[in-house]
PDB file of C-alpha atoms in Angstrom:
ATOM      1  CA  MET A   1       0.000   0.000   0.000  1.00 48.00           C
ATOM      2  CA  GLU A   2       1.244   3.492  -0.850  1.00 61.00           C
ATOM      3  CA  LEU A   3       2.501   5.434   2.165  1.00 60.00           C
ATOM      4  CA  GLU A   4       0.375   8.457   1.234  1.00 62.00           C
ATOM      5  CA  GLN A   5      -2.769   6.362   1.666  1.00 63.00           C
ATOM      6  CA  VAL A   6      -2.082   5.487   5.313  1.00 61.00           C
ATOM      7  CA  LEU A   7       0.023   8.391   6.557  1.00 67.00           C
ATOM      8  CA  HIS A   8      -2.618  10.518   8.238  1.00 67.00           C
ATOM      9  CA  MET A   9      -4.035  11.222  11.687  1.00 71.00           C
ATOM     10  CA  ASN A  10      -7.021   9.365  13.153  1.00 72.00           C
ATOM     11  CA  GLY A  11     -10.126  10.948  11.663  1.00 77.00           C
ATOM     12  CA  GLY A  12     -13.525  11.741  13.132  1.00 74.00           C
ATOM     13  CA  VAL A  13     -14.162  13.131  16.598  1.00 73.00           C
ATOM     14  CA  GLY A  14     -13.983   9.963  18.738  1.00 76.00           C
ATOM     15  CA  LYS A  15     -11.885   9.400  21.855  1.00 81.00           C
ATOM     16  CA  THR A  16      -8.770   8.355  19.872  1.00 76.00           C
ATOM     17  CA  SER A  17      -9.222  10.891  17.056  1.00 79.00           C
ATOM     18  CA  TYR A  18      -6.666  13.587  16.339  1.00 73.00           C
ATOM     19  CA  ALA A  19      -9.433  16.187  16.645  1.00 71.00           C
ATOM     20  CA  THR A  20      -9.926  15.174  20.292  1.00 76.00           C
ATOM     21  CA  ASN A  21      -6.226  14.584  21.058  1.00 72.00           C
ATOM     22  CA  SER A  22      -4.236  17.466  19.583  1.00 75.00           C
ATOM     23  CA  LEU A  23      -3.300  19.374  22.722  1.00 73.00           C
ATOM     24  CA  HIS A  24       0.436  19.297  21.990  1.00 77.00           C
ATOM     25  CA  PRO A  25       0.185  20.937  18.534  1.00 76.00           C
ATOM     26  CA  ARG A  26      -2.118  23.557  20.067  1.00 79.00           C
ATOM     27  CA  ALA A  27       0.536  24.321  22.690  1.00 80.00           C
ATOM     28  CA  VAL A  28       3.188  24.727  19.981  1.00 79.00           C
ATOM     29  CA  ILE A  29       0.867  26.991  17.984  1.00 80.00           C
ATOM     30  CA  SER A  30       0.535  29.185  21.060  1.00 81.00           C
ATOM     31  CA  LEU A  31       4.300  29.299  21.610  1.00 80.00           C
ATOM     32  CA  VAL A  32       5.094  30.413  18.067  1.00 81.00           C
ATOM     33  CA  LYS A  33       2.414  33.117  17.895  1.00 82.00           C
ATOM     34  CA  PRO A  34       4.793  36.048  18.616  1.00 85.00           C
ATOM     35  CA  ILE A  35       7.152  34.886  15.860  1.00 82.00           C
ATOM     36  CA  VAL A  36       4.329  34.450  13.352  1.00 82.00           C
ATOM     37  CA  ASN A  37       2.834  37.816  14.296  1.00 84.00           C
ATOM     38  CA  ALA A  38       6.131  39.621  13.702  1.00 84.00           C
ATOM     39  CA  SER A  39       6.676  37.894  10.357  1.00 83.00           C
ATOM     40  CA  ILE A  40       3.180  38.717   9.117  1.00 85.00           C
ATOM     41  CA  GLU A  41       3.440  42.361  10.165  1.00 85.00           C
ATOM     42  CA  GLN A  42       6.723  42.651   8.285  1.00 83.00           C
ATOM     43  CA  LEU A  43       5.250  40.904   5.232  1.00 82.00           C
ATOM     44  CA  CYS A  44       2.105  43.006   5.079  1.00 83.00           C
ATOM     45  CA  GLY A  45       4.183  46.179   5.065  1.00 81.00           C
ATOM     46  CA  LYS A  46       5.701  45.039   1.761  1.00 80.00           C
ATOM     47  CA  LEU A  47       2.673  43.456   0.071  1.00 75.00           C
ATOM     48  CA  PHE A  48       0.216  45.419  -2.035  1.00 73.00           C
ATOM     49  CA  SER A  49      -2.396  42.911  -3.084  1.00 77.00           C
ATOM     50  CA  ASP A  50      -6.194  42.818  -3.005  1.00 83.00           C
ATOM     51  CA  CYS A  51      -6.057  39.092  -2.198  1.00 85.00           C
ATOM     52  CA  LEU A  52      -3.608  37.413   0.163  1.00 86.00           C
ATOM     53  CA  LYS A  53      -3.182  33.657  -0.285  1.00 87.00           C
ATOM     54  CA  ILE A  54      -2.258  31.375   2.613  1.00 86.00           C
ATOM     55  CA  ALA A  55      -1.330  27.673   2.572  1.00 86.00           C
ATOM     56  CA  ASP A  56      -1.246  25.471   5.674  1.00 87.00           C
ATOM     57  CA  LEU A  57       0.935  22.504   4.707  1.00 85.00           C
ATOM     58  CA  GLY A  58       0.042  19.574   6.947  1.00 83.00           C
ATOM     59  CA  CYS A  59      -3.227  21.037   8.236  1.00 83.00           C
ATOM     60  CA  SER A  60      -4.685  17.728   9.527  1.00 82.00           C
ATOM     61  CA  SER A  61      -8.207  18.031  10.991  1.00 82.00           C
ATOM     62  CA  GLY A  62      -9.850  19.168  14.185  1.00 80.00           C
ATOM     63  CA  PRO A  63      -9.897  22.506  16.023  1.00 81.00           C
ATOM     64  CA  ASN A  64      -6.216  23.304  15.450  1.00 83.00           C
ATOM     65  CA  THR A  65      -6.677  23.483  11.670  1.00 84.00           C
ATOM     66  CA  LEU A  66      -8.845  26.572  11.728  1.00 86.00           C
ATOM     67  CA  LEU A  67      -7.101  27.927  14.834  1.00 85.00           C
ATOM     68  CA  VAL A  68      -3.937  28.488  12.783  1.00 83.00           C
ATOM     69  CA  VAL A  69      -5.933  30.072   9.966  1.00 85.00           C
ATOM     70  CA  SER A  70      -7.820  32.258  12.421  1.00 86.00           C
ATOM     71  CA  ASP A  71      -4.631  33.529  14.060  1.00 85.00           C
ATOM     72  CA  ILE A  72      -3.025  34.370  10.715  1.00 86.00           C
ATOM     73  CA  ILE A  73      -6.121  36.219   9.474  1.00 86.00           C
ATOM     74  CA  HIS A  74      -6.368  38.222  12.699  1.00 86.00           C
ATOM     75  CA  ASN A  75      -2.718  39.199  12.342  1.00 87.00           C
ATOM     76  CA  ILE A  76      -3.181  40.232   8.711  1.00 87.00           C
ATOM     77  CA  HIS A  77      -6.132  42.449   9.530  1.00 86.00           C
ATOM     78  CA  ALA A  78      -4.355  43.981  12.506  1.00 87.00           C
ATOM     79  CA  ALA A  79      -1.345  44.759  10.300  1.00 88.00           C
ATOM     80  CA  PHE A  80      -3.464  46.367   7.565  1.00 88.00           C
ATOM     81  CA  GLN A  81      -5.380  48.389  10.158  1.00 87.00           C
ATOM     82  CA  LYS A  82      -2.098  49.656  11.586  1.00 89.00           C
ATOM     83  CA  LEU A  83      -0.987  50.621   8.076  1.00 88.00           C
ATOM     84  CA  ASN A  84      -4.349  52.345   7.455  1.00 90.00           C
ATOM     85  CA  ARG A  85      -4.932  50.274   4.333  1.00 87.00           C
ATOM     86  CA  PRO A  86      -8.153  48.513   3.230  1.00 86.00           C
ATOM     87  CA  TYR A  87      -8.475  44.887   4.306  1.00 84.00           C
ATOM     88  CA  PRO A  88      -7.596  42.367   1.595  1.00 86.00           C
ATOM     89  CA  THR A  89      -9.603  39.325   0.603  1.00 87.00           C
ATOM     90  CA  ILE A  90      -8.138  36.165   2.143  1.00 88.00           C
ATOM     91  CA  GLN A  91      -7.835  32.864   0.285  1.00 89.00           C
ATOM     92  CA  VAL A  92      -6.734  29.832   2.331  1.00 90.00           C
ATOM     93  CA  PHE A  93      -5.510  26.478   1.004  1.00 89.00           C
ATOM     94  CA  LEU A  94      -5.589  23.614   3.517  1.00 90.00           C
ATOM     95  CA  ASN A  95      -3.109  20.958   2.447  1.00 89.00           C
ATOM     96  CA  ASP A  96      -2.563  17.424   3.711  1.00 87.00           C
ATOM     97  CA  LEU A  97      -2.297  13.946   2.228  1.00 84.00           C
ATOM     98  CA  PRO A  98      -5.454  12.564   0.548  1.00 85.00           C
ATOM     99  CA  GLY A  99      -6.249  10.293   3.524  1.00 82.00           C
ATOM    100  CA  ASN A 100      -6.716  13.296   5.821  1.00 86.00           C
ATOM    101  CA  ASP A 101     -10.212  13.772   7.283  1.00 87.00           C
ATOM    102  CA  PHE A 102     -11.085  16.884   5.278  1.00 90.00           C
ATOM    103  CA  ASN A 103     -14.826  16.220   5.759  1.00 89.00           C
ATOM    104  CA  THR A 104     -14.585  17.084   9.467  1.00 86.00           C
ATOM    105  CA  VAL A 105     -12.872  20.360   8.521  1.00 88.00           C
ATOM    106  CA  PHE A 106     -15.517  21.186   5.902  1.00 90.00           C
ATOM    107  CA  ARG A 107     -18.341  20.618   8.388  1.00 90.00           C
ATOM    108  CA  SER A 108     -16.842  23.269  10.660  1.00 88.00           C
ATOM    109  CA  LEU A 109     -16.545  25.940   7.966  1.00 91.00           C
ATOM    110  CA  PRO A 110     -20.074  27.432   8.165  1.00 90.00           C
ATOM    111  CA  GLY A 111     -19.568  28.330  11.827  1.00 88.00           C
ATOM    112  CA  PHE A 112     -16.090  29.673  11.060  1.00 87.00           C
ATOM    113  CA  TYR A 113     -17.392  31.923   8.255  1.00 87.00           C
ATOM    114  CA  LYS A 114     -20.254  33.163  10.408  1.00 84.00           C
ATOM    115  CA  LYS A 115     -17.892  34.159  13.208  1.00 81.00           C
ATOM    116  CA  PHE A 116     -15.657  36.130  10.879  1.00 77.00           C
ATOM    117  CA  GLU A 117     -18.355  37.790   8.805  1.00 77.00           C
ATOM    118  CA  GLU A 118     -20.927  38.587  11.498  1.00 75.00           C
ATOM    119  CA  GLU A 119     -19.101  38.779  14.833  1.00 68.00           C
ATOM    120  CA  LEU A 120     -15.620  39.998  13.945  1.00 64.00           C
ATOM    121  CA  LYS A 121     -16.380  41.961  10.767  1.00 68.00           C
ATOM    122  CA  LEU A 122     -13.090  40.881   9.229  1.00 67.00           C
ATOM    123  CA  GLY A 123     -14.145  40.783   5.601  1.00 70.00           C
ATOM    124  CA  PRO A 124     -14.272  38.020   2.972  1.00 80.00           C
ATOM    125  CA  CYS A 125     -12.369  34.777   3.465  1.00 86.00           C
ATOM    126  CA  PHE A 126     -12.412  31.736   1.165  1.00 89.00           C
ATOM    127  CA  ILE A 127     -11.132  28.331   2.305  1.00 91.00           C
ATOM    128  CA  THR A 128     -10.475  25.308   0.110  1.00 91.00           C
ATOM    129  CA  ALA A 129      -8.597  22.002   0.376  1.00 91.00           C
ATOM    130  CA  MET A 130      -5.534  21.029  -1.634  1.00 89.00           C
ATOM    131  CA  PRO A 131      -4.945  17.274  -1.039  1.00 89.00           C
ATOM    132  CA  GLY A 132      -1.530  15.909  -1.940  1.00 85.00           C
ATOM    133  CA  SER A 133       2.094  15.694  -0.824  1.00 82.00           C
ATOM    134  CA  PHE A 134       3.969  18.971  -0.501  1.00 77.00           C
ATOM    135  CA  TYR A 135       7.064  17.098  -1.663  1.00 76.00           C
ATOM    136  CA  GLY A 136       5.463  17.348  -5.091  1.00 78.00           C
ATOM    137  CA  ARG A 137       3.916  20.290  -6.930  1.00 80.00           C
ATOM    138  CA  LEU A 138       0.758  21.759  -5.373  1.00 81.00           C
ATOM    139  CA  PHE A 139       0.526  25.368  -6.559  1.00 80.00           C
ATOM    140  CA  PRO A 140       1.451  27.500  -9.585  1.00 78.00           C
ATOM    141  CA  ASN A 141       4.608  29.601  -9.526  1.00 76.00           C
ATOM    142  CA  ASN A 142       4.520  32.773  -7.430  1.00 71.00           C
ATOM    143  CA  SER A 143       0.975  32.111  -6.222  1.00 73.00           C
ATOM    144  CA  LEU A 144       1.323  32.164  -2.402  1.00 71.00           C
ATOM    145  CA  CYS A 145       2.006  34.806   0.218  1.00 65.00           C
ATOM    146  CA  ILE A 146       2.133  32.884   3.526  1.00 62.00           C
ATOM    147  CA  LYS A 147       2.853  29.227   4.304  1.00 60.00           C
ATOM    148  CA  SER A 148       2.932  27.247   7.531  1.00 61.00           C
ATOM    149  CA  HIS A 149       3.859  23.640   8.258  1.00 56.00           C
ATOM    150  CA  ASP A 150       2.917  21.302  11.110  1.00 51.00           C
ATOM    151  CA  PRO A 151       5.425  18.435  11.605  1.00 44.00           C
ATOM    152  CA  LEU A 152       4.836  14.839  12.719  1.00 40.00           C
ATOM    153  CA  CYS A 153       5.400  13.431  16.188  1.00 41.00           C
ATOM    154  CA  ILE A 154       7.582  10.886  18.141  1.00 43.00           C
ATOM    155  CA  TRP A 155       8.121   7.159  17.562  1.00 43.00           C
ATOM    156  CA  GLU A 156      10.947   6.063  19.889  1.00 47.00           C
ATOM    157  CA  VAL A 157       8.952   4.503  22.736  1.00 51.00           C
ATOM    158  CA  VAL A 158       6.318   3.072  20.391  1.00 54.00           C
ATOM    159  CA  GLY A 159       9.151   1.153  18.695  1.00 55.00           C
ATOM    160  CA  LEU A 160      10.296  -0.254  22.057  1.00 52.00           C
ATOM    161  CA  LYS A 161       6.810  -1.570  22.751  1.00 49.00           C
ATOM    162  CA  LEU A 162       6.563  -3.205  19.314  1.00 57.00           C
ATOM    163  CA  ASN A 163       9.767  -5.096  20.074  1.00 59.00           C
ATOM    164  CA  ASP A 164       8.302  -6.281  23.398  1.00 59.00           C
ATOM    165  CA  MET A 165       5.188  -7.540  21.613  1.00 61.00           C
ATOM    166  CA  VAL A 166       7.316  -9.517  19.128  1.00 62.00           C
ATOM    167  CA  LEU A 167       9.217 -11.170  22.002  1.00 52.00           C
ATOM    168  CA  GLU A 168       5.907 -12.263  23.545  1.00 74.00           C
ATOM    169  CA  GLY A 169       4.539 -13.586  20.248  1.00 78.00           C
ATOM    170  CA  LEU A 170       1.714 -10.973  20.021  1.00 75.00           C
ATOM    171  CA  ILE A 171       2.758  -9.697  16.583  1.00 79.00           C
ATOM    172  CA  GLU A 172       4.696 -11.434  13.825  1.00 82.00           C
ATOM    173  CA  ASP A 173       8.462 -10.949  13.781  1.00 82.00           C
ATOM    174  CA  GLU A 174       8.394 -10.550   9.994  1.00 82.00           C
ATOM    175  CA  LYS A 175       5.936  -7.678  10.182  1.00 85.00           C
ATOM    176  CA  LEU A 176       8.242  -5.755  12.512  1.00 81.00           C
ATOM    177  CA  ASP A 177      11.297  -6.529  10.360  1.00 83.00           C
ATOM    178  CA  THR A 178       9.555  -5.156   7.250  1.00 83.00           C
ATOM    179  CA  PHE A 179       8.137  -2.052   8.944  1.00 82.00           C
ATOM    180  CA  ASP A 180      10.080   1.029   7.926  1.00 79.00           C
ATOM    181  CA  LEU A 181       9.055   4.616   8.565  1.00 73.00           C
ATOM    182  CA  PRO A 182      12.053   6.850   7.797  1.00 71.00           C
ATOM    183  CA  TYR A 183      12.207   9.882  10.069  1.00 73.00           C
ATOM    184  CA  TYR A 184      15.077  12.318  10.317  1.00 77.00           C
ATOM    185  CA  ALA A 185      15.298  15.347  12.587  1.00 80.00           C
ATOM    186  CA  PRO A 186      17.832  17.831  11.150  1.00 84.00           C
ATOM    187  CA  THR A 187      20.047  20.162  13.124  1.00 87.00           C
ATOM    188  CA  THR A 188      19.649  23.902  12.720  1.00 90.00           C
ATOM    189  CA  LYS A 189      22.952  23.982  10.800  1.00 93.00           C
ATOM    190  CA  GLU A 190      21.652  21.367   8.351  1.00 91.00           C
ATOM    191  CA  VAL A 191      18.482  23.401   7.807  1.00 88.00           C
ATOM    192  CA  GLU A 192      20.489  26.559   7.193  1.00 92.00           C
ATOM    193  CA  ASP A 193      22.775  24.720   4.750  1.00 92.00           C
ATOM    194  CA  VAL A 194      19.833  23.334   2.749  1.00 89.00           C
ATOM    195  CA  ILE A 195      18.224  26.780   2.500  1.00 87.00           C
ATOM    196  CA  GLU A 196      21.501  28.331   1.359  1.00 91.00           C
ATOM    197  CA  ALA A 197      22.192  25.553  -1.166  1.00 91.00           C
ATOM    198  CA  GLU A 198      18.685  25.770  -2.679  1.00 87.00           C
ATOM    199  CA  GLY A 199      19.256  29.458  -3.239  1.00 87.00           C
ATOM    200  CA  SER A 200      15.806  30.916  -3.868  1.00 85.00           C
ATOM    201  CA  LEU A 201      14.910  31.828  -0.272  1.00 84.00           C
ATOM    202  CA  THR A 202      16.330  34.172   2.350  1.00 87.00           C
ATOM    203  CA  LEU A 203      16.325  32.997   5.968  1.00 88.00           C
ATOM    204  CA  GLN A 204      14.746  35.759   8.061  1.00 86.00           C
ATOM    205  CA  SER A 205      14.781  33.914  11.384  1.00 86.00           C
ATOM    206  CA  LEU A 206      15.225  30.445  12.853  1.00 88.00           C
ATOM    207  CA  GLU A 207      14.302  29.708  16.455  1.00 87.00           C
ATOM    208  CA  VAL A 208      14.417  26.447  18.407  1.00 88.00           C
ATOM    209  CA  LEU A 209      11.666  25.588  20.900  1.00 85.00           C
ATOM    210  CA  LYS A 210      12.244  22.740  23.385  1.00 87.00           C
ATOM    211  CA  ASN A 211       9.597  21.183  25.620  1.00 84.00           C
ATOM    212  CA  ASP A 212       9.459  18.010  27.711  1.00 86.00           C
ATOM    213  CA  TRP A 213       7.104  15.383  26.336  1.00 83.00           C
ATOM    214  CA  ASP A 214       4.459  15.984  29.007  1.00 86.00           C
ATOM    215  CA  SER A 215       4.984  19.701  29.710  1.00 87.00           C
ATOM    216  CA  TYR A 216       1.977  20.682  27.583  1.00 86.00           C
ATOM    217  CA  ILE A 217      -0.202  18.303  29.625  1.00 89.00           C
ATOM    218  CA  LYS A 218       0.999  19.823  32.913  1.00 87.00           C
ATOM    219  CA  ARG A 219       0.232  23.319  31.627  1.00 86.00           C
ATOM    220  CA  ALA A 220      -3.270  22.291  30.588  1.00 87.00           C
ATOM    221  CA  ASP A 221      -4.079  20.591  33.918  1.00 88.00           C
ATOM    222  CA  GLY A 222      -1.513  20.689  36.715  1.00 86.00           C
ATOM    223  CA  ARG A 223      -3.657  18.364  38.855  1.00 91.00           C
ATOM    224  CA  LEU A 224      -2.954  15.287  36.707  1.00 89.00           C
ATOM    225  CA  ASP A 225      -0.640  12.694  38.255  1.00 88.00           C
ATOM    226  CA  ARG A 226       1.966  10.659  36.360  1.00 83.00           C
ATOM    227  CA  LYS A 227      -0.471   7.908  35.377  1.00 84.00           C
ATOM    228  CA  ALA A 228      -3.028  10.366  34.055  1.00 88.00           C
ATOM    229  CA  ARG A 229      -0.375  12.262  32.084  1.00 87.00           C
ATOM    230  CA  ALA A 230       0.829   8.977  30.600  1.00 85.00           C
ATOM    231  CA  ALA A 231      -2.729   8.195  29.495  1.00 88.00           C
ATOM    232  CA  VAL A 232      -3.071  11.565  27.761  1.00 88.00           C
ATOM    233  CA  LEU A 233       0.317  11.236  26.073  1.00 87.00           C
ATOM    234  CA  ALA A 234      -0.415   7.693  24.867  1.00 87.00           C
ATOM    235  CA  THR A 235      -3.743   8.721  23.376  1.00 89.00           C
ATOM    236  CA  ASP A 236      -2.184  11.755  21.668  1.00 87.00           C
ATOM    237  CA  ILE A 237       0.473   9.567  20.047  1.00 86.00           C
ATOM    238  CA  ARG A 238      -2.181   7.010  19.086  1.00 89.00           C
ATOM    239  CA  ALA A 239      -4.185   9.709  17.309  1.00 86.00           C
ATOM    240  CA  VAL A 240      -1.124  10.443  15.165  1.00 82.00           C
ATOM    241  CA  GLY A 241       0.386   6.996  14.608  1.00 82.00           C
ATOM    242  CA  GLU A 242      -2.444   4.481  14.663  1.00 86.00           C
ATOM    243  CA  PRO A 243      -3.419   4.526  10.960  1.00 84.00           C
ATOM    244  CA  ILE A 244       0.022   3.510   9.677  1.00 81.00           C
ATOM    245  CA  LEU A 245       0.706   1.118  12.581  1.00 87.00           C
ATOM    246  CA  ALA A 246      -2.668  -0.609  12.176  1.00 87.00           C
ATOM    247  CA  THR A 247      -2.038  -1.081   8.456  1.00 84.00           C
ATOM    248  CA  GLN A 248       1.153  -3.036   9.216  1.00 87.00           C
ATOM    249  CA  PHE A 249       0.265  -4.834  12.454  1.00 88.00           C
ATOM    250  CA  GLY A 250      -3.548  -4.994  12.405  1.00 89.00           C
ATOM    251  CA  GLU A 251      -6.268  -3.173  14.308  1.00 88.00           C
ATOM    252  CA  ALA A 252      -6.408  -5.918  16.954  1.00 89.00           C
ATOM    253  CA  ALA A 253      -2.915  -5.094  18.232  1.00 88.00           C
ATOM    254  CA  MET A 254      -3.541  -1.375  18.777  1.00 90.00           C
ATOM    255  CA  ASP A 255      -5.252  -1.414  22.189  1.00 90.00           C
ATOM    256  CA  ASP A 256      -2.516  -3.618  23.664  1.00 90.00           C
ATOM    257  CA  LEU A 257       0.278  -1.618  22.036  1.00 88.00           C
ATOM    258  CA  PHE A 258      -0.834   1.723  23.411  1.00 89.00           C
ATOM    259  CA  ARG A 259      -1.689   0.242  26.821  1.00 88.00           C
ATOM    260  CA  ARG A 260       1.940  -0.864  27.029  1.00 87.00           C
ATOM    261  CA  PHE A 261       3.096   2.514  25.771  1.00 84.00           C
ATOM    262  CA  GLU A 262       1.070   4.232  28.494  1.00 85.00           C
ATOM    263  CA  GLU A 263       2.604   2.026  31.197  1.00 82.00           C
ATOM    264  CA  ASP A 264       6.221   2.664  30.193  1.00 83.00           C
ATOM    265  CA  VAL A 265       6.431   6.117  28.662  1.00 82.00           C
ATOM    266  CA  LEU A 266       6.896   8.176  31.817  1.00 76.00           C
ATOM    267  CA  ASP A 267       9.452   5.713  33.189  1.00 81.00           C
ATOM    268  CA  HIS A 268      11.322   6.211  29.935  1.00 81.00           C
ATOM    269  CA  MET A 269      11.104   9.977  30.386  1.00 75.00           C
ATOM    270  CA  ASP A 270      12.674   9.640  33.846  1.00 77.00           C
ATOM    271  CA  ARG A 271      15.660   7.823  32.321  1.00 82.00           C
ATOM    272  CA  GLU A 272      16.072   9.964  29.219  1.00 80.00           C
ATOM    273  CA  ASN A 273      15.914  13.663  28.416  1.00 79.00           C
ATOM    274  CA  CYS A 274      12.836  13.347  26.207  1.00 81.00           C
ATOM    275  CA  GLN A 275      11.885  16.583  24.470  1.00 84.00           C
ATOM    276  CA  TYR A 276       9.890  17.827  21.546  1.00 82.00           C
ATOM    277  CA  ILE A 277      12.116  20.016  19.372  1.00 83.00           C
ATOM    278  CA  SER A 278      10.338  22.517  17.108  1.00 82.00           C
ATOM    279  CA  LEU A 279      12.135  24.655  14.539  1.00 83.00           C
ATOM    280  CA  VAL A 280      10.293  27.887  13.762  1.00 84.00           C
ATOM    281  CA  ILE A 281      11.568  29.214  10.443  1.00 84.00           C
ATOM    282  CA  SER A 282      10.678  32.420   8.598  1.00 85.00           C
ATOM    283  CA  LEU A 283      11.705  32.615   4.920  1.00 81.00           C
ATOM    284  CA  THR A 284      11.174  35.141   2.144  1.00 82.00           C
ATOM    285  CA  LYS A 285      11.575  34.519  -1.568  1.00 80.00           C
ATOM    286  CA  LYS A 286      14.451  36.275  -3.257  1.00 81.00           C
ATOM    287  CA  ARG A 287      13.436  38.627  -6.017  1.00 74.00           C
TER     288      ARG A 287
END
């Protein structure tokens, strides 16, 4: 099966869906707001267009999808108000792989439009989906103003639990041996080198954000004990990784896998310095 067909978050709005378990991306969105705000204000001072076009690459589904869009639109309107210029029309392209649950996003659009048009008076906004891999071609040349990207999550402890399940005969050894999900986290120097070598973009800023695996859970509810935090973390990772794992190892193995993950993940965090690393990059196209 093609990777693009199974590489997506859990759809719907159930208890293991990404829509219900996307607290960590929401926390990162909040952390990067000041950087995004500054970049948009700088951009709007240079743009003279009646229609600004925005692409969210890796939009997924659930409340965070339109939260990012909402924040960007607010920033654009604030910038144009500060510049005493008329508000532009906004066109938004939501991009993810074809298996993404775009239907859940579409069902939330009427309420989103109503809020912007009636409550906030922020002018016209048009949102559409652009399914496909951003490693290929999605848009015409020189057609976008603003892009954002939401990266994937962790796999280290999930891999440890899969090995345990092989040793106990709960999944087939061959299925683990043939499971390959390449993931590479670059250093900031490697990112800078790639941007420089490609040549068409100027690096405006690059910031590194570091957070412990469960810090976003503690911030959301400081009353949760270790076991409760482990349960939240396990479900969040399940919402991201279950579709591709279930394709390889079967749906029947998923409950046991993530139960084991929940039991061991915080012990692993005590032994290792486990952090989410987010690179926040602002680029402009060279003229």
